XYZ file of C-alpha atoms in Angstrom:
330
model
C 43.019 251.557 178.069
C 40.813 254.605 177.344
C 42.251 256.297 180.437
C 41.534 259.873 179.361
C 37.890 259.516 178.366
C 37.281 257.222 181.348
C 38.802 259.784 183.708
C 36.793 262.649 182.227
C 33.494 260.770 182.433
C 34.391 259.564 185.922
C 35.068 263.129 187.045
C 31.836 264.310 185.492
C 29.572 261.565 186.807
C 31.304 260.401 190.006
C 32.979 263.425 191.573
C 31.264 264.367 194.820
C 32.374 267.983 194.827
C 29.475 270.361 194.596
C 26.840 267.684 195.221
C 23.413 268.955 196.097
C 21.035 267.226 198.472
C 17.609 266.921 196.918
C 14.273 266.400 198.628
C 13.282 262.729 198.497
C 9.632 263.715 198.134
C 10.133 265.939 195.111
C 7.809 264.954 192.239
C 9.450 266.744 189.330
C 9.930 264.581 186.248
C 13.102 262.548 185.527
C 15.121 263.789 188.459
C 14.898 267.383 187.319
C 15.039 269.658 190.354
C 14.014 273.272 190.391
C 16.407 274.878 192.786
C 14.640 278.216 192.929
C 13.536 279.160 196.484
C 14.287 275.750 197.999
C 18.025 276.007 198.595
C 20.058 278.257 200.781
C 23.811 278.582 200.414
C 26.530 278.173 202.976
C 29.562 279.929 201.666
C 32.202 277.355 200.764
C 29.856 274.435 201.386
C 27.504 272.347 199.208
C 23.976 273.593 198.693
C 21.642 272.002 201.233
C 17.917 271.616 201.479
C 16.656 270.935 204.939
C 14.148 268.169 205.632
C 13.945 264.860 203.767
C 17.012 264.805 201.616
C 19.432 262.600 199.706
C 22.563 263.175 197.676
C 21.734 263.789 194.035
C 24.223 265.592 191.853
C 22.640 267.844 189.304
C 23.883 269.662 186.215
C 22.601 272.925 184.875
C 20.769 272.838 181.573
C 23.294 275.007 179.728
C 26.225 272.915 180.961
C 25.077 269.568 179.560
C 25.924 270.225 175.928
C 29.226 272.006 176.586
C 30.535 269.464 179.110
C 29.787 266.359 177.068
C 30.841 267.951 173.792
C 34.198 268.920 175.252
C 34.858 265.430 176.624
C 34.005 263.747 173.312
C 36.048 266.119 171.141
C 39.071 265.801 173.429
C 38.726 262.013 173.161
C 39.137 261.920 169.352
C 35.439 261.694 168.571
C 34.815 263.559 165.327
C 32.855 266.811 165.342
C 29.947 265.305 163.378
C 29.726 262.297 165.671
C 29.855 264.556 168.712
C 27.037 266.715 167.357
C 24.960 263.608 166.655
C 25.453 262.333 170.202
C 24.677 265.661 171.895
C 21.580 266.233 169.735
C 20.277 262.709 170.368
C 20.917 263.081 174.085
C 18.957 266.313 174.291
C 16.098 264.769 172.303
C 16.018 261.775 174.650
C 15.941 263.982 177.704
C 13.069 266.050 176.362
C 12.330 269.406 177.914
C 15.055 270.123 180.418
C 14.358 272.481 183.309
C 16.987 274.377 185.204
C 18.803 271.341 186.538
C 18.924 267.593 185.919
C 20.198 264.585 187.837
C 23.675 263.471 186.683
C 22.706 259.788 186.921
C 19.958 260.294 184.360
C 22.370 262.109 182.030
C 24.890 259.278 182.339
C 22.385 256.516 181.602
C 20.913 258.384 178.645
C 24.381 259.141 177.263
C 25.291 255.446 177.453
C 22.097 254.583 175.596
C 22.761 257.165 172.869
C 26.331 255.934 172.286
C 25.208 252.294 172.339
C 22.454 252.915 169.787
C 24.822 254.917 167.577
C 27.419 252.142 167.499
C 24.869 249.338 167.096
C 23.220 251.134 164.187
C 26.187 250.314 161.950
C 27.465 247.216 163.708
C 26.380 244.072 161.888
C 26.350 241.314 164.480
C 25.264 238.774 161.859
C 28.860 238.199 160.724
C 30.054 235.215 162.746
C 33.486 234.231 161.496
C 33.598 231.057 163.571
C 30.395 229.713 162.035
C 30.400 229.984 158.251
C 28.763 227.841 155.587
C 31.583 227.856 153.021
C 34.821 225.929 152.870
C 37.405 227.280 152.527
C 36.219 230.626 153.813
C 38.477 233.326 152.391
C 39.306 236.476 154.346
C 41.303 239.323 152.798
C 43.040 241.788 155.121
C 43.682 245.401 154.081
C 45.573 248.146 155.896
C 48.639 250.325 155.728
C 51.973 249.579 157.378
C 52.056 250.140 161.101
C 48.452 249.240 161.849
C 49.363 245.797 163.160
C 47.819 244.039 160.164
C 50.358 241.222 159.937
C 50.156 240.456 163.661
C 46.368 240.643 163.490
C 46.309 237.982 160.774
C 48.358 235.709 163.017
C 46.004 236.425 165.929
C 43.003 235.550 163.765
C 44.693 232.323 162.668
C 45.411 231.513 166.305
C 41.776 232.160 167.253
C 40.491 229.960 164.456
C 42.941 227.158 165.187
C 41.969 227.183 168.853
C 38.400 226.671 167.720
C 39.397 223.490 165.874
C 39.563 225.145 162.433
C 42.164 224.293 159.795
C 43.805 227.490 158.578
C 46.378 228.551 156.000
C 47.897 232.027 155.655
C 48.752 233.643 152.324
C 51.816 235.920 152.535
C 50.616 238.192 149.736
C 52.412 241.332 150.879
C 55.253 240.461 148.541
C 56.479 244.058 148.234
C 57.902 243.961 151.755
C 60.329 241.162 152.499
C 59.892 241.802 156.193
C 56.190 241.016 155.972
C 56.843 237.579 154.439
C 59.446 236.810 157.095
C 57.250 238.102 159.919
C 54.270 235.998 158.847
C 56.502 232.943 158.457
C 57.815 233.310 161.995
C 54.375 233.955 163.455
C 52.950 230.997 161.544
C 55.656 228.723 162.914
C 55.006 229.990 166.437
C 51.296 229.195 166.326
C 51.538 226.076 164.171
C 49.781 227.464 161.088
C 51.129 226.946 157.569
C 52.104 230.031 155.564
C 52.131 229.927 151.745
C 54.757 232.293 150.364
C 56.567 233.161 147.122
C 59.711 235.151 146.500
C 60.047 238.836 147.317
C 58.313 241.047 144.686
C 56.437 238.118 143.149
C 52.819 238.494 142.064
C 50.669 238.874 145.243
C 47.571 237.533 143.501
C 49.445 234.353 142.546
C 50.295 233.725 146.198
C 46.630 234.129 147.124
C 45.565 231.793 144.299
C 48.047 229.121 145.355
C 46.949 229.421 148.975
C 43.318 228.878 148.030
C 44.235 225.867 145.886
C 46.269 224.498 148.796
C 43.294 224.883 151.145
C 40.860 223.262 148.716
C 43.122 220.277 148.125
C 43.488 219.671 151.869
C 39.874 220.467 152.811
C 40.921 223.346 155.015
C 38.450 225.723 156.625
C 39.992 229.177 156.193
C 42.418 231.118 154.017
C 43.733 234.364 155.512
C 45.268 236.651 152.889
C 47.715 239.434 153.671
C 48.069 242.346 151.234
C 50.456 245.182 150.461
C 50.551 247.702 153.273
C 51.955 250.862 151.747
C 50.366 254.235 152.152
C 46.728 254.203 151.158
C 47.396 256.831 148.462
C 49.802 254.646 146.481
C 47.849 253.864 143.312
C 50.027 250.968 142.129
C 49.670 249.122 145.398
C 45.961 249.825 145.574
C 45.729 248.290 142.109
C 47.556 245.197 143.400
C 45.025 244.896 146.225
C 42.191 245.132 143.705
C 43.832 242.367 141.677
C 44.114 240.136 144.747
C 40.438 240.694 145.430
C 39.463 239.842 141.833
C 41.521 236.644 141.871
C 40.787 235.468 145.423
C 37.100 236.454 145.487
C 37.155 236.743 149.288
C 34.072 235.978 151.333
C 35.032 238.699 153.783
C 37.301 241.716 153.399
C 38.510 243.376 156.586
C 40.265 246.717 157.007
C 42.763 246.879 159.869
C 42.935 250.308 161.517
C 45.149 251.667 164.289
C 43.198 253.289 167.144
C 46.252 255.330 168.110
C 46.094 257.626 165.077
C 42.851 259.220 166.210
C 40.610 260.842 163.639
C 43.035 260.000 160.813
C 41.460 256.533 160.785
C 38.456 258.094 159.058
C 40.561 259.372 156.152
C 42.255 255.986 155.765
C 38.954 254.133 155.906
C 37.308 256.421 153.367
C 40.229 256.070 150.924
C 40.081 252.288 151.061
C 36.303 252.401 150.767
C 36.528 254.389 147.544
C 39.111 252.073 146.025
C 38.368 248.640 147.485
C 35.108 247.862 149.170
C 35.449 246.116 152.517
C 32.954 244.526 154.877
C 34.180 245.446 158.320
C 36.940 246.769 160.529
C 39.438 245.356 162.982
C 40.627 248.099 165.335
C 44.043 247.468 166.852
C 46.191 248.794 169.724
C 43.292 249.588 172.018
C 45.511 248.636 174.956
C 47.576 251.782 174.262
C 44.671 254.025 173.254
C 44.174 256.534 176.056
C 41.533 258.677 174.354
C 39.035 255.972 173.382
C 36.955 257.886 170.846
C 38.021 256.045 167.684
C 35.334 253.397 168.118
C 32.580 256.013 168.166
C 34.044 257.892 165.190
C 34.430 254.765 163.047
C 30.927 253.560 163.822
C 29.454 256.947 162.953
C 31.545 258.130 160.033
C 32.370 255.084 157.903
C 29.249 253.062 158.707
C 31.057 249.730 158.699
C 30.900 247.261 161.584
C 33.810 246.878 163.976
C 34.096 243.097 164.098
C 37.216 242.563 166.187
C 39.510 244.601 168.400
C 43.142 244.118 169.352
C 43.634 244.502 173.108
C 47.293 243.565 173.567
C 50.411 242.098 172.040
C 49.818 238.418 172.777
C 48.213 236.050 170.292
C 45.217 235.734 172.622
C 44.576 239.490 172.517
C 42.022 239.566 169.718
C 38.392 239.703 170.767
C 35.051 240.110 169.084
C 33.891 243.672 169.557
C 31.104 244.116 172.057
C 29.540 247.538 172.628
C 28.635 246.738 176.246
C 32.292 245.919 176.942
C 33.264 249.283 175.456
C 30.714 251.244 177.493
C 31.834 249.528 180.690
C 35.401 250.544 179.906
C 34.786 254.233 179.209
C 32.271 254.797 181.993
C 33.937 252.739 184.727
C 35.272 254.760 187.610
């Protein structure tokens, strides 16, 4: 998970090659060390200062922006998000002299990314503790994002927290989706309400809500058509489901593996059907790791849950500290 960005940050902040030993008694601000006239070079060896010394790796002022920018862009972070991060980092560091301690750069970079993600991440949405019954959740997303499996994972999570759940198989334009949800529902012991192939998706949602109300159930999870996000007819069907079901929460399921294309998908859905938050799937196979930063910056919707594997248990509430530990761990 996030192997590429983790490796690049690890190489940048943990590699001992080229370390410089810095005077313990130096008083320059924030670990910034002026190397002029205090170092001598041994050819082919690290720069050494004699006397009181300790290992502190430093980066040159003009390398900070280029190094971090390159890592972020290669990790599927959008250009605008990258520029925001680099600019914020430089502002946080203040006036930078010739060289700066790598540890300070790393800590400040973590803080910048954390603040950027938290800015648009609404932690007030607690799906497990809601004040309405049944609580209706509509799931949006194109085919291939793992939407159907994610619905089953959410049902499994809710059921394991002693909630009564019903699933609405409202992707009636794909027979495979109805069958898949039925099988998954059977596997986890959650009822699935379904109609015939190509029946009215909104009717399935309506019947599922009625079913939940009659049996005093806690949650209704509604699937929706998953064709390409540019298909107007299917977008209209999703709008109809939303009008009929009046969901309390609408979630867009996005695939982390498609990189910066998630922004285009998210923006298209946002224009057509407003949604409240994002579930980002397939993080277990996402080597680059930048999609979380891009989504948080570009679409300004909270990432509420993430898919971290193929098992039903592999759906977790998104936590920015967990993410930072993953991408900066050595």
